[in-house]
């Protein structure tokens, strides 16, 4: 396949409600869409890096620069782009996995549209709908948190994940557990905000029968996660620490996690995500698909990934309405707690021209030479 151009589209899309984590508050998504143009087809992908380098080191402007200056020229200069070798072709750039994932996925989408095959089929998906949870940000008050959780349960979500940080942990978790009972699938996500001085609260959380504690410590500190995992009965899940199949196998072997959150952007794409899925399956570790408040473009691909067999826990793939008033694709709608896996070619959804026009801030076309 010959690649003719790569386009970058910068969008700003307001969120229906602000989203607060231990690393900050998002009121809008700053979305970088990547479009791959071949003679036969166009493919789309969403770069999930956020506007500031506060979740991982990547950020939107950095991703655009790396794509423009390094990744796109490498692929545009090739006579024949092989979708199974893009990871290898782009390996000369160190890191920048969200940027690489977006380029690889856009080209893969174009290739699959040419071939008439869905991404789910290409990846080896085995289900036609995926179980959905919802990630609830740090709230202004316990009352506000309880009413948000009640609303999400009303919508049908199958698992509630509470964002926590030191000072917002025991009290909100106890309040939600007390209000919604022992059967609620409830987990917490600390986004690396704990250390030895706040370890005590994590141990106290053990009494609330949580499904998992996600990424309490900094990404590099595998050992701290292993020590915590050996002290509590609650499962430890890694998010920020997981960047490749190799480092996943190592983290599991060290006892640092018994559940893995796979985010395709964070690990460099859907092919590496599939390898992580396979490693975890072989090591008896269940996985679920994390989210980055994606539009329908990123969500469609995530839902395809989550159709693989070892995605046995509810995913952070919520319906479009949980994030946006108007999505940029046909909206994803929750049915009894599940989203349908798209069956059309590629990611299986289309970018709506009017929504693109509504939200687009700037765009550029990158060609060979
Ligand atoms: O840690 O899972 C996270 C959003 C931005 C950055 C990090 C995270 C998240 C979420 C959002 O939890 C989940 C979703 O997309 O619904
Ligand atoms: Mg997380």
Coordinates of C-alpha atoms and ligand atoms in Angstrom, one line a residue:
X1 CA 0.0 0.0 0.0
X2 CA 1.3 3.5 -0.9
X3 CA 0.6 6.3 1.5
X4 CA -0.1 9.6 -0.3
X5 CA -0.6 12.0 2.6
X6 CA -1.1 12.3 6.3
X7 CA -3.4 15.0 7.7
X8 CA -3.5 16.4 11.2
X9 CA -6.7 17.9 12.5
X10 CA -6.8 19.8 15.8
X11 CA -10.2 19.9 17.5
X12 CA -11.4 21.3 20.7
X13 CA -14.5 19.6 22.0
X14 CA -16.2 20.6 25.3
X15 CA -16.9 17.9 27.8
X16 CA -20.5 17.6 29.1
X17 CA -19.0 17.7 32.6
X18 CA -15.5 18.6 33.9
X19 CA -13.3 15.6 34.7
X20 CA -10.9 15.9 37.7
X21 CA -8.1 13.5 38.4
X22 CA -5.1 13.7 40.7
X23 CA -3.2 15.4 37.9
X24 CA -5.8 18.1 37.1
X25 CA -9.2 19.1 35.7
X26 CA -10.2 18.8 32.0
X27 CA -13.2 20.9 30.8
X28 CA -12.6 20.1 27.1
X29 CA -10.7 17.6 25.0
X30 CA -8.0 18.9 22.8
X31 CA -8.2 16.2 20.1
X32 CA -5.6 15.5 17.5
X33 CA -7.0 13.4 14.7
X34 CA -4.8 11.7 12.2
X35 CA -6.0 10.9 8.7
X36 CA -4.1 8.6 6.4
X37 CA -4.8 9.0 2.7
X38 CA -4.0 6.2 0.1
X39 CA -5.1 6.0 -3.5
X40 CA -7.9 3.6 -2.5
X41 CA -9.0 4.8 1.0
X42 CA -8.8 7.2 3.9
X43 CA -8.2 6.0 7.4
X44 CA -8.7 7.8 10.7
X45 CA -7.2 7.7 14.2
X46 CA -7.3 9.7 17.4
X47 CA -4.1 10.6 19.2
X48 CA -5.0 10.3 22.9
X49 CA -2.3 12.5 24.3
X50 CA -3.8 15.3 26.4
X51 CA -2.9 19.0 26.1
X52 CA -0.4 19.1 28.9
X53 CA 2.3 16.5 29.8
X54 CA 0.7 15.5 33.1
X55 CA -0.7 12.0 32.6
X56 CA 2.4 10.7 30.8
X57 CA 5.2 12.8 29.3
X58 CA 3.4 13.2 25.9
X59 CA 1.2 16.2 25.0
X60 CA -0.7 17.2 21.9
X61 CA 1.7 19.7 20.4
X62 CA 4.6 17.3 21.0
X63 CA 2.7 14.5 19.3
X64 CA 1.9 16.7 16.3
X65 CA 5.6 17.8 16.0
X66 CA 6.9 14.2 16.2
X67 CA 4.3 13.0 13.6
X68 CA 5.1 16.0 11.2
X69 CA 8.8 15.8 11.6
X70 CA 9.6 12.1 12.0
X71 CA 6.8 9.6 11.8
X72 CA 4.9 10.8 8.7
X73 CA 8.0 11.4 6.5
X74 CA 9.3 7.9 7.3
X75 CA 6.1 6.2 6.0
X76 CA 5.4 8.7 3.2
X77 CA 8.9 7.9 1.8
X78 CA 8.1 4.2 1.4
X79 CA 7.0 2.7 -1.9
X80 CA 5.0 0.0 0.1
X81 CA 3.8 0.5 3.6
X82 CA 3.2 -2.9 5.4
X83 CA 0.8 -2.4 8.3
X84 CA 2.4 -5.2 10.2
X85 CA 5.8 -3.5 10.1
X86 CA 4.9 0.0 11.0
X87 CA 6.0 -0.5 14.6
X88 CA 9.4 -1.6 13.3
X89 CA 9.6 1.2 10.8
X90 CA 8.9 3.8 13.5
X91 CA 11.1 2.3 16.2
X92 CA 13.9 4.7 15.3
X93 CA 12.0 7.3 17.4
X94 CA 12.3 6.6 21.1
X95 CA 9.0 6.7 23.1
X96 CA 6.2 9.0 21.8
X97 CA 4.0 6.0 21.8
X98 CA 0.7 8.0 21.6
X99 CA 2.0 9.7 18.4
X100 CA 3.1 6.3 16.9
X101 CA -0.2 4.7 17.8
X102 CA -2.2 7.4 16.0
X103 CA -0.1 7.1 12.8
X104 CA -0.2 3.3 12.9
X105 CA -3.9 3.2 13.5
X106 CA -4.8 5.7 10.8
X107 CA -2.8 3.6 8.2
X108 CA -4.3 0.4 9.5
X109 CA -7.8 1.8 9.2
X110 CA -7.1 2.8 5.6
X111 CA -5.6 -0.6 4.9
X112 CA -8.6 -2.4 6.4
X113 CA -11.1 -0.2 4.5
X114 CA -9.3 -1.2 1.3
X115 CA -9.5 -4.8 2.3
X116 CA -13.1 -4.6 3.6
X117 CA -12.2 -6.1 7.0
X118 CA -13.2 -4.8 10.4
X119 CA -10.5 -3.9 13.0
X120 CA -12.2 -6.3 15.4
X121 CA -11.8 -9.2 12.9
X122 CA -8.2 -8.2 12.1
X123 CA -7.3 -8.2 15.8
X124 CA -9.1 -11.5 16.6
X125 CA -12.1 -10.3 18.4
X126 CA -14.5 -12.9 19.6
X127 CA -17.5 -10.9 21.0
X128 CA -20.0 -8.6 19.4
X129 CA -20.5 -6.3 22.4
X130 CA -18.3 -5.2 25.2
X131 CA -19.0 -4.6 28.9
X132 CA -18.7 -0.9 30.0
X133 CA -17.8 0.8 33.2
X134 CA -17.5 4.5 33.9
X135 CA -14.7 6.5 35.4
X136 CA -15.9 9.1 37.8
X137 CA -13.7 12.2 38.5
X138 CA -12.9 13.7 41.9
X139 CA -16.1 15.5 42.8
X140 CA -16.7 18.8 44.6
X141 CA -18.5 17.1 47.4
X142 CA -19.7 13.6 48.6
X143 CA -23.3 14.6 47.7
X144 CA -22.3 15.5 44.2
X145 CA -20.3 12.2 43.8
X146 CA -23.3 10.1 45.0
X147 CA -25.6 11.8 42.6
X148 CA -23.2 11.3 39.7
X149 CA -22.8 7.6 40.6
X150 CA -26.5 7.1 40.9
X151 CA -27.0 8.7 37.4
X152 CA -24.4 6.3 35.8
X153 CA -25.9 3.3 37.4
X154 CA -29.3 4.5 36.1
X155 CA -27.7 4.6 32.7
X156 CA -26.7 0.9 33.1
X157 CA -23.0 1.0 33.6
X158 CA -21.6 -2.3 35.0
X159 CA -18.7 -0.9 37.0
X160 CA -17.9 2.3 38.8
X161 CA -14.3 3.6 39.0
X162 CA -13.6 6.4 41.4
X163 CA -10.7 8.7 40.8
X164 CA -8.8 9.1 44.1
X165 CA -5.9 11.1 45.5
X166 CA -4.5 11.5 49.1
X167 CA -7.3 13.3 51.0
X168 CA -10.1 12.1 48.6
X169 CA -10.1 8.3 49.1
X170 CA -11.5 6.6 52.2
X171 CA -14.5 9.0 52.6
X172 CA -15.8 8.9 49.0
X173 CA -15.2 5.1 48.7
X174 CA -17.0 4.4 52.0
X175 CA -19.9 6.7 51.0
X176 CA -20.4 5.0 47.6
X177 CA -20.1 1.5 49.1
X178 CA -22.6 2.4 51.8
X179 CA -25.0 4.0 49.4
X180 CA -25.0 1.4 46.6
X181 CA -24.3 -1.8 48.5
X182 CA -21.9 -4.7 48.4
X183 CA -22.7 -6.0 44.9
X184 CA -21.6 -2.8 43.1
X185 CA -18.4 -3.5 41.1
X186 CA -16.3 -0.7 42.4
X187 CA -12.7 0.2 41.7
X188 CA -10.4 3.2 42.3
X189 CA -7.7 4.9 40.2
X190 CA -5.0 7.0 41.9
X191 CA -3.1 8.0 38.8
X192 CA 0.3 7.7 40.6
X193 CA -0.6 10.1 43.4
X194 CA 0.5 8.0 46.4
X195 CA 3.9 7.3 48.0
X196 CA 5.3 5.9 51.2
X197 CA 3.9 8.8 53.3
X198 CA 0.3 8.1 52.1
X199 CA 0.5 4.3 51.9
X200 CA -1.7 3.9 55.0
X201 CA -4.9 5.0 53.1
X202 CA -4.3 2.4 50.4
X203 CA -4.1 -0.3 53.0
X204 CA -7.3 1.0 54.6
X205 CA -9.1 0.8 51.3
X206 CA -8.6 -3.0 51.5
X207 CA -11.8 -3.3 53.6
X208 CA -14.2 -2.0 50.9
X209 CA -14.0 -5.1 48.7
X210 CA -12.8 -3.1 45.6
X211 CA -12.4 -4.8 42.3
X212 CA -8.9 -3.2 42.0
X213 CA -6.7 -0.3 43.0
X214 CA -5.3 1.2 39.8
X215 CA -1.8 2.7 39.6
X216 CA -1.3 4.1 43.1
X217 CA 2.5 4.8 42.7
X218 CA 4.6 6.5 40.0
X219 CA 5.0 4.6 36.7
X220 CA 8.7 3.6 37.2
X221 CA 8.2 2.1 40.7
X222 CA 7.2 -1.5 39.9
X223 CA 8.6 -2.6 43.3
X224 CA 6.3 -0.3 45.3
X225 CA 3.3 -1.9 43.5
X226 CA 4.6 -5.4 44.2
X227 CA 5.1 -4.6 47.9
X228 CA 1.5 -3.2 48.2
X229 CA 0.1 -6.2 46.3
X230 CA 1.7 -8.6 48.8
X231 CA 0.1 -6.7 51.7
X232 CA -3.5 -6.4 50.6
X233 CA -6.1 -8.7 49.2
X234 CA -7.5 -6.2 46.7
X235 CA -6.0 -6.6 43.2
X236 CA -3.5 -4.1 42.1
X237 CA -3.9 -2.9 38.4
X238 CA -1.3 -1.0 36.4
X239 CA -2.1 1.7 33.9
X240 CA 0.7 4.3 33.6
X241 CA 3.4 1.7 34.2
X242 CA 2.4 -0.5 31.3
X243 CA 4.1 0.5 28.0
X244 CA 4.9 -2.7 26.1
X245 CA 4.3 -6.5 26.1
X246 CA 7.9 -7.0 27.5
X247 CA 7.4 -4.6 30.4
X248 CA 4.0 -6.1 31.1
X249 CA 5.4 -9.6 31.4
X250 CA 8.1 -8.3 33.7
X251 CA 5.6 -6.4 36.0
X252 CA 3.5 -9.5 36.3
X253 CA 6.5 -11.7 37.0
X254 CA 7.5 -9.3 39.8
X255 CA 4.1 -9.6 41.4
X256 CA 3.3 -5.9 40.8
X257 CA -0.2 -6.4 39.3
X258 CA -2.8 -9.1 38.9
X259 CA -4.9 -7.0 36.4
X260 CA -3.7 -4.9 33.5
X261 CA -5.3 -1.8 32.0
X262 CA -4.5 -1.7 28.2
X263 CA -4.6 1.7 26.6
X264 CA -3.6 1.5 23.0
X265 CA -2.2 5.0 22.9
X266 CA 0.0 4.5 25.9
X267 CA 1.5 1.3 24.5
X268 CA 2.1 2.4 20.9
X269 CA -0.9 1.0 19.2
X270 CA -3.4 -1.8 18.7
X271 CA -0.8 -4.4 17.5
X272 CA 1.2 -3.9 20.7
X273 CA -2.1 -4.0 22.7
X274 CA -2.9 -7.4 21.2
X275 CA 0.6 -8.6 22.2
X276 CA 0.0 -7.4 25.8
X277 CA -3.4 -9.1 25.7
X278 CA -1.8 -12.4 24.7
X279 CA 1.0 -12.1 27.3
X280 CA -1.5 -11.5 30.0
X281 CA -3.7 -14.4 28.8
X282 CA -0.7 -16.7 28.9
X283 CA 0.1 -15.5 32.4
X284 CA -3.5 -15.8 33.7
X285 CA -4.0 -12.1 34.2
X286 CA -7.3 -10.5 33.0
X287 CA -7.2 -7.2 31.1
X288 CA -9.6 -4.4 30.4
X289 CA -9.4 -1.4 28.0
X290 CA -8.7 1.9 29.5
X291 CA -9.9 5.2 28.1
X292 CA -8.7 8.7 27.5
X293 CA -12.1 10.4 27.0
X294 CA -12.0 9.5 23.4
X295 CA -14.3 10.7 20.6
X296 CA -16.1 8.1 18.5
X297 CA -12.9 7.6 16.4
X298 CA -10.8 6.4 19.3
X299 CA -13.7 4.7 21.0
X300 CA -14.6 2.6 17.9
X301 CA -11.0 1.2 17.8
X302 CA -11.0 0.6 21.6
X303 CA -14.3 -1.3 21.5
X304 CA -12.8 -3.5 18.7
X305 CA -9.8 -4.3 20.9
X306 CA -12.0 -5.0 23.9
X307 CA -13.8 -7.7 21.9
X308 CA -10.7 -10.0 22.3
X309 CA -11.3 -12.9 24.7
X310 CA -9.1 -11.9 27.7
X311 CA -10.9 -8.5 28.1
X312 CA -13.0 -10.1 30.9
X313 CA -13.5 -7.0 33.1
X314 CA -15.7 -3.9 32.2
X315 CA -13.8 -1.4 30.1
X316 CA -13.5 2.4 30.3
X317 CA -15.5 2.6 27.1
X318 CA -18.4 4.6 28.0
X319 CA -21.2 5.9 25.7
X320 CA -20.6 9.1 23.7
X321 CA -23.2 10.9 25.9
X322 CA -21.0 10.4 29.0
X323 CA -18.4 12.7 27.4
X324 CA -19.9 14.9 24.6
X325 CA -23.1 16.6 23.6
X326 CA -22.3 15.8 20.0
X327 CA -19.7 13.2 19.1
X328 CA -17.8 13.5 15.8
X329 CA -19.0 10.0 14.6
X330 CA -22.4 8.3 14.9
X331 CA -22.8 8.1 18.7
X332 CA -22.0 5.0 20.7
X333 CA -25.0 4.1 22.8
X334 CA -25.2 1.9 25.9
X335 CA -27.5 -1.1 25.7
X336 CA -27.9 -2.9 29.1
X337 CA -24.3 -1.9 30.0
X338 CA -22.8 -2.9 26.7
X339 CA -21.5 -1.2 23.5
X340 CA -21.8 -3.0 20.2
X341 CA -18.6 -3.7 18.4
X342 CA -18.5 -2.0 15.0
X343 CA -18.6 -4.5 12.1
X344 CA -17.9 -2.2 9.1
X345 CA -14.5 -2.1 7.4
X346 CA -11.7 -0.6 9.5
X347 CA -12.7 1.1 12.7
X348 CA -16.3 0.9 11.3
X349 CA -17.4 4.5 12.0
X350 CA -17.3 7.7 9.9
X351 CA -16.2 11.1 10.9
X352 CA -19.1 13.5 10.4
X353 CA -18.0 16.4 8.2
X354 CA -20.3 18.9 10.0
X355 CA -19.0 17.9 13.5
X356 CA -15.4 18.2 12.2
X357 CA -16.2 21.7 10.9
X358 CA -17.9 22.6 14.2
X359 CA -14.9 21.6 16.4
X360 CA -11.9 22.0 14.1
X361 CA -9.3 24.6 15.2
X362 CA -6.6 24.0 12.5
X363 CA -5.4 21.3 10.1
X364 CA -2.4 20.5 8.0
X365 CA -1.5 18.1 5.2
X366 CA 1.8 16.3 5.2
X367 CA 3.1 14.8 1.9
X368 CA 6.3 13.3 0.7
X369 CA 9.3 15.6 -0.1
Ligands
LIG1 O1 -6.1 7.0 34.3 O2 -7.7 6.0 33.2 C1 -7.0 7.0 33.5 C2 -8.6 9.9 31.5 C3 -7.5 10.6 31.2 C4 -6.3 10.2 31.6 C5 -6.2 9.1 32.4 C6 -7.3 8.3 32.7 C7 -8.5 8.7 32.2 C8 -9.8 8.1 32.6 C9 -10.9 8.2 31.6 O3 -10.0 7.4 33.6 C10 -11.7 7.0 31.3 C11 -12.6 7.2 30.1 O4 -12.1 7.5 29.0 O5 -13.8 7.1 30.3
LIG2 MG1 -5.9 5.0 35.0

